[in-house]
Amino acid sequence: MKDANLKFTFPSGFAEIKAINNDYFSFDFALEDPKQGCEVWLTVRPQKQNWISYKKAQSDKKTELANPDSMYVDVTKAYATELTGSKNFMARDMPADVLAEYNADGGKSYLLNLRDMAVLHHYKYALIVSMQKDHTGTLIAIFFTNYKDTDFYRDVNRVSHSFKFDP
């Protein structure tokens, strides 16, 4: 997280669990709230090396690379597609005031109905929150639950406010 200039404060009530890393998904860190029956999978990526490669590619007419600051959008769509088994989902841009709370420059959220998979511990719903700080790093957090109720959104709020990019 340090390389992505992201600060993290461990949220109360959650415990760290083994992050999933298999043929389907690869995450850096995972949390669980056993009382609420929800999990959070997190991946954090620094962008420094991607920006070095991108700048080099700009001077080479034969090479074309995607802008590293927009890559989080495609990565998040890929996660959403794998989780749902479909490309039929809706993304929402995060409002500027929300991004400002996290010192982020871009962000999206996706509320998903999950396909039934053992690797997902048979959770029914997920909320993906992805944010990026220009030239710095990206965060993708996936919140899993079986209930879309106020407790779930309270837990999402608790965990999501544990992260903040350096200004």
PDB file of C-alpha atoms in Angstrom:
ATOM      1  CA  MET A   1       0.000   0.000   0.000  1.00  0.00           C
ATOM      2  CA  LYS A   2       2.926   2.280   0.685  1.00  0.00           C
ATOM      3  CA  ASP A   3       4.069   2.171  -2.969  1.00  0.00           C
ATOM      4  CA  ALA A   4       0.579   3.296  -4.033  1.00  0.00           C
ATOM      5  CA  ASN A   5       0.594   6.136  -1.451  1.00  0.00           C
ATOM      6  CA  LEU A   6      -2.426   4.589   0.253  1.00  0.00           C
ATOM      7  CA  LYS A   7      -2.933   4.711   4.014  1.00  0.00           C
ATOM      8  CA  PHE A   8      -4.936   2.022   5.790  1.00  0.00           C
ATOM      9  CA  THR A   9      -6.371   1.932   9.310  1.00  0.00           C
ATOM     10  CA  PHE A  10      -7.688  -1.491  10.325  1.00  0.00           C
ATOM     11  CA  PRO A  11     -11.494  -1.261  10.844  1.00  0.00           C
ATOM     12  CA  SER A  12     -12.913  -2.443  14.172  1.00  0.00           C
ATOM     13  CA  GLY A  13     -14.917  -5.653  14.162  1.00  0.00           C
ATOM     14  CA  PHE A  14     -13.060  -7.082  11.184  1.00  0.00           C
ATOM     15  CA  ALA A  15     -10.419  -9.790  11.141  1.00  0.00           C
ATOM     16  CA  GLU A  16      -7.806 -10.419   8.491  1.00  0.00           C
ATOM     17  CA  ILE A  17      -8.355 -13.635   6.538  1.00  0.00           C
ATOM     18  CA  LYS A  18      -6.286 -15.327   3.866  1.00  0.00           C
ATOM     19  CA  ALA A  19      -6.536 -13.431   0.588  1.00  0.00           C
ATOM     20  CA  ILE A  20      -7.711 -15.496  -2.345  1.00  0.00           C
ATOM     21  CA  ASN A  21      -5.157 -16.228  -5.039  1.00  0.00           C
ATOM     22  CA  ASN A  22      -6.216 -18.832  -7.599  1.00  0.00           C
ATOM     23  CA  ASP A  23      -7.055 -19.280 -11.288  1.00  0.00           C
ATOM     24  CA  TYR A  24     -10.099 -16.999 -10.952  1.00  0.00           C
ATOM     25  CA  PHE A  25      -8.973 -14.175  -8.681  1.00  0.00           C
ATOM     26  CA  SER A  26      -5.848 -12.709  -7.136  1.00  0.00           C
ATOM     27  CA  PHE A  27      -6.078 -10.313  -4.198  1.00  0.00           C
ATOM     28  CA  ASP A  28      -3.524  -8.803  -1.826  1.00  0.00           C
ATOM     29  CA  PHE A  29      -5.534  -8.612   1.362  1.00  0.00           C
ATOM     30  CA  ALA A  30      -8.876  -9.820   2.743  1.00  0.00           C
ATOM     31  CA  LEU A  31     -11.053  -8.991   5.747  1.00  0.00           C
ATOM     32  CA  GLU A  32     -14.057 -10.632   7.351  1.00  0.00           C
ATOM     33  CA  ASP A  33     -16.702  -9.479   9.787  1.00  0.00           C
ATOM     34  CA  PRO A  34     -17.855 -12.809  11.244  1.00  0.00           C
ATOM     35  CA  LYS A  35     -20.751 -11.168  13.120  1.00  0.00           C
ATOM     36  CA  GLN A  36     -22.224  -9.666   9.952  1.00  0.00           C
ATOM     37  CA  GLY A  37     -21.293 -12.477   7.552  1.00  0.00           C
ATOM     38  CA  CYS A  38     -19.439 -10.331   5.052  1.00  0.00           C
ATOM     39  CA  GLU A  39     -15.991 -10.314   3.463  1.00  0.00           C
ATOM     40  CA  VAL A  40     -13.869  -7.707   1.723  1.00  0.00           C
ATOM     41  CA  TRP A  41     -11.211  -8.553  -0.872  1.00  0.00           C
ATOM     42  CA  LEU A  42      -8.674  -5.859  -1.702  1.00  0.00           C
ATOM     43  CA  THR A  43      -6.068  -5.277  -4.337  1.00  0.00           C
ATOM     44  CA  VAL A  44      -3.771  -2.265  -4.412  1.00  0.00           C
ATOM     45  CA  ARG A  45      -1.499  -1.449  -7.336  1.00  0.00           C
ATOM     46  CA  PRO A  46       1.139   1.263  -7.541  1.00  0.00           C
ATOM     47  CA  GLN A  47       1.316   3.028 -10.906  1.00  0.00           C
ATOM     48  CA  LYS A  48       4.911   4.316 -10.878  1.00  0.00           C
ATOM     49  CA  GLN A  49       6.350   1.592 -13.154  1.00  0.00           C
ATOM     50  CA  ASN A  50       3.303   1.713 -15.434  1.00  0.00           C
ATOM     51  CA  TRP A  51       3.833   5.443 -15.888  1.00  0.00           C
ATOM     52  CA  ILE A  52       7.509   4.956 -16.746  1.00  0.00           C
ATOM     53  CA  SER A  53       6.527   2.400 -19.417  1.00  0.00           C
ATOM     54  CA  TYR A  54       3.723   4.619 -20.688  1.00  0.00           C
ATOM     55  CA  LYS A  55       6.018   7.643 -21.065  1.00  0.00           C
ATOM     56  CA  LYS A  56       8.579   5.533 -22.975  1.00  0.00           C
ATOM     57  CA  ALA A  57       5.849   4.175 -25.265  1.00  0.00           C
ATOM     58  CA  GLN A  58       4.655   7.685 -26.118  1.00  0.00           C
ATOM     59  CA  SER A  59       7.964   8.410 -27.837  1.00  0.00           C
ATOM     60  CA  ASP A  60       7.817   5.128 -29.807  1.00  0.00           C
ATOM     61  CA  LYS A  61       5.285   5.322 -32.663  1.00  0.00           C
ATOM     62  CA  LYS A  62       5.194   1.485 -32.916  1.00  0.00           C
ATOM     63  CA  THR A  63       4.125   0.967 -29.307  1.00  0.00           C
ATOM     64  CA  GLU A  64       0.728   1.829 -27.893  1.00  0.00           C
ATOM     65  CA  LEU A  65      -0.148   1.480 -24.214  1.00  0.00           C
ATOM     66  CA  ALA A  66      -3.288   2.384 -22.304  1.00  0.00           C
ATOM     67  CA  ASN A  67      -3.118   5.342 -19.953  1.00  0.00           C
ATOM     68  CA  PRO A  68      -2.301   3.825 -16.530  1.00  0.00           C
ATOM     69  CA  ASP A  69      -4.749   6.170 -14.790  1.00  0.00           C
ATOM     70  CA  SER A  70      -7.681   4.643 -16.675  1.00  0.00           C
ATOM     71  CA  MET A  71      -6.665   0.978 -16.340  1.00  0.00           C
ATOM     72  CA  TYR A  72      -8.631   0.562 -13.107  1.00  0.00           C
ATOM     73  CA  VAL A  73     -11.863   0.849 -15.136  1.00  0.00           C
ATOM     74  CA  ASP A  74     -11.043  -2.164 -17.336  1.00  0.00           C
ATOM     75  CA  VAL A  75      -9.725  -4.221 -14.412  1.00  0.00           C
ATOM     76  CA  THR A  76     -12.896  -3.529 -12.421  1.00  0.00           C
ATOM     77  CA  LYS A  77     -15.097  -4.463 -15.397  1.00  0.00           C
ATOM     78  CA  ALA A  78     -13.188  -7.744 -15.715  1.00  0.00           C
ATOM     79  CA  TYR A  79     -13.827  -8.527 -12.033  1.00  0.00           C
ATOM     80  CA  ALA A  80     -17.522  -7.662 -12.411  1.00  0.00           C
ATOM     81  CA  THR A  81     -17.834  -9.911 -15.469  1.00  0.00           C
ATOM     82  CA  GLU A  82     -16.142 -12.826 -13.711  1.00  0.00           C
ATOM     83  CA  LEU A  83     -18.244 -12.408 -10.565  1.00  0.00           C
ATOM     84  CA  THR A  84     -21.567 -12.239 -12.405  1.00  0.00           C
ATOM     85  CA  GLY A  85     -20.855 -14.404 -15.455  1.00  0.00           C
ATOM     86  CA  SER A  86     -22.285 -11.574 -17.545  1.00  0.00           C
ATOM     87  CA  LYS A  87     -21.502  -8.131 -18.895  1.00  0.00           C
ATOM     88  CA  ASN A  88     -24.933  -6.938 -17.817  1.00  0.00           C
ATOM     89  CA  PHE A  89     -24.187  -4.700 -14.846  1.00  0.00           C
ATOM     90  CA  MET A  90     -24.273  -1.009 -14.136  1.00  0.00           C
ATOM     91  CA  ALA A  91     -21.335   1.127 -13.066  1.00  0.00           C
ATOM     92  CA  ARG A  92     -21.607   4.455 -11.313  1.00  0.00           C
ATOM     93  CA  ASP A  93     -18.991   7.173 -11.309  1.00  0.00           C
ATOM     94  CA  MET A  94     -18.101   8.373  -7.846  1.00  0.00           C
ATOM     95  CA  PRO A  95     -19.074  11.996  -7.238  1.00  0.00           C
ATOM     96  CA  ALA A  96     -16.301  14.573  -6.831  1.00  0.00           C
ATOM     97  CA  ASP A  97     -17.091  15.142  -3.144  1.00  0.00           C
ATOM     98  CA  VAL A  98     -16.695  11.420  -2.397  1.00  0.00           C
ATOM     99  CA  LEU A  99     -13.423  11.244  -4.345  1.00  0.00           C
ATOM    100  CA  ALA A 100     -12.163  14.263  -2.398  1.00  0.00           C
ATOM    101  CA  GLU A 101     -12.711  12.397   0.911  1.00  0.00           C
ATOM    102  CA  TYR A 102     -10.207   9.777  -0.257  1.00  0.00           C
ATOM    103  CA  ASN A 103      -7.844  12.145  -2.116  1.00  0.00           C
ATOM    104  CA  ALA A 104      -8.710  10.129  -5.242  1.00  0.00           C
ATOM    105  CA  ASP A 105      -8.965  11.426  -8.800  1.00  0.00           C
ATOM    106  CA  GLY A 106     -11.299   8.805 -10.245  1.00  0.00           C
ATOM    107  CA  GLY A 107     -13.591   6.064  -9.041  1.00  0.00           C
ATOM    108  CA  LYS A 108     -16.465   3.762  -9.888  1.00  0.00           C
ATOM    109  CA  SER A 109     -18.813   1.462  -8.014  1.00  0.00           C
ATOM    110  CA  TYR A 110     -20.713  -1.621  -9.141  1.00  0.00           C
ATOM    111  CA  LEU A 111     -23.525  -3.392  -7.253  1.00  0.00           C
ATOM    112  CA  LEU A 112     -23.679  -6.994  -8.451  1.00  0.00           C
ATOM    113  CA  ASN A 113     -25.841 -10.081  -8.196  1.00  0.00           C
ATOM    114  CA  LEU A 114     -23.285 -12.886  -8.019  1.00  0.00           C
ATOM    115  CA  ARG A 115     -23.340 -16.222  -9.722  1.00  0.00           C
ATOM    116  CA  ASP A 116     -23.193 -19.141  -7.305  1.00  0.00           C
ATOM    117  CA  MET A 117     -19.528 -20.128  -6.995  1.00  0.00           C
ATOM    118  CA  ALA A 118     -17.732 -22.008  -4.229  1.00  0.00           C
ATOM    119  CA  VAL A 119     -14.719 -19.707  -4.639  1.00  0.00           C
ATOM    120  CA  LEU A 120     -17.038 -16.826  -3.653  1.00  0.00           C
ATOM    121  CA  HIS A 121     -18.247 -18.766  -0.599  1.00  0.00           C
ATOM    122  CA  HIS A 122     -21.716 -18.722  -2.186  1.00  0.00           C
ATOM    123  CA  TYR A 123     -22.266 -15.048  -1.418  1.00  0.00           C
ATOM    124  CA  LYS A 124     -25.228 -13.552  -3.303  1.00  0.00           C
ATOM    125  CA  TYR A 125     -24.200  -9.900  -3.693  1.00  0.00           C
ATOM    126  CA  ALA A 126     -21.090  -7.798  -4.113  1.00  0.00           C
ATOM    127  CA  LEU A 127     -20.270  -4.122  -4.188  1.00  0.00           C
ATOM    128  CA  ILE A 128     -17.079  -3.230  -6.034  1.00  0.00           C
ATOM    129  CA  VAL A 129     -15.482   0.091  -5.198  1.00  0.00           C
ATOM    130  CA  SER A 130     -12.514   1.123  -7.327  1.00  0.00           C
ATOM    131  CA  MET A 131     -10.522   4.319  -6.968  1.00  0.00           C
ATOM    132  CA  GLN A 132      -7.379   5.739  -8.456  1.00  0.00           C
ATOM    133  CA  LYS A 133      -4.992   8.572  -7.684  1.00  0.00           C
ATOM    134  CA  ASP A 134      -3.411  10.007 -10.840  1.00  0.00           C
ATOM    135  CA  HIS A 135       0.128   8.766 -11.495  1.00  0.00           C
ATOM    136  CA  THR A 136       0.144   7.076  -8.080  1.00  0.00           C
ATOM    137  CA  GLY A 137      -1.992   3.973  -7.517  1.00  0.00           C
ATOM    138  CA  THR A 138      -5.288   2.134  -7.643  1.00  0.00           C
ATOM    139  CA  LEU A 139      -7.458   0.418  -5.051  1.00  0.00           C
ATOM    140  CA  ILE A 140     -10.115  -2.171  -5.833  1.00  0.00           C
ATOM    141  CA  ALA A 141     -12.242  -3.375  -2.918  1.00  0.00           C
ATOM    142  CA  ILE A 142     -14.962  -6.005  -3.309  1.00  0.00           C
ATOM    143  CA  PHE A 143     -17.501  -6.300  -0.489  1.00  0.00           C
ATOM    144  CA  PHE A 144     -19.404  -9.614  -0.341  1.00  0.00           C
ATOM    145  CA  THR A 145     -22.666 -10.317   1.493  1.00  0.00           C
ATOM    146  CA  ASN A 146     -25.851 -12.350   1.380  1.00  0.00           C
ATOM    147  CA  TYR A 147     -27.999  -9.387   2.432  1.00  0.00           C
ATOM    148  CA  LYS A 148     -28.322  -5.914   0.934  1.00  0.00           C
ATOM    149  CA  ASP A 149     -29.435  -4.304   4.158  1.00  0.00           C
ATOM    150  CA  THR A 150     -28.408  -1.347   6.297  1.00  0.00           C
ATOM    151  CA  ASP A 151     -25.856  -3.442   8.228  1.00  0.00           C
ATOM    152  CA  PHE A 152     -24.057  -4.288   4.998  1.00  0.00           C
ATOM    153  CA  TYR A 153     -23.834  -0.654   3.923  1.00  0.00           C
ATOM    154  CA  ARG A 154     -22.682   0.327   7.422  1.00  0.00           C
ATOM    155  CA  ASP A 155     -19.861  -2.244   7.115  1.00  0.00           C
ATOM    156  CA  VAL A 156     -18.973  -0.951   3.646  1.00  0.00           C
ATOM    157  CA  ASN A 157     -18.781   2.537   5.118  1.00  0.00           C
ATOM    158  CA  ARG A 158     -16.564   1.393   8.007  1.00  0.00           C
ATOM    159  CA  VAL A 159     -14.092  -0.376   5.741  1.00  0.00           C
ATOM    160  CA  SER A 160     -14.079   2.160   2.924  1.00  0.00           C
ATOM    161  CA  HIS A 161     -13.250   4.969   5.361  1.00  0.00           C
ATOM    162  CA  SER A 162     -10.191   2.982   6.450  1.00  0.00           C
ATOM    163  CA  PHE A 163      -8.418   3.920   3.207  1.00  0.00           C
ATOM    164  CA  LYS A 164      -7.121   7.226   1.974  1.00  0.00           C
ATOM    165  CA  PHE A 165      -4.586   8.243  -0.647  1.00  0.00           C
ATOM    166  CA  ASP A 166      -1.876  10.670   0.420  1.00  0.00           C
ATOM    167  CA  PRO A 167      -2.619  14.174  -0.891  1.00  0.00           C
TER     168      PRO A 167
END
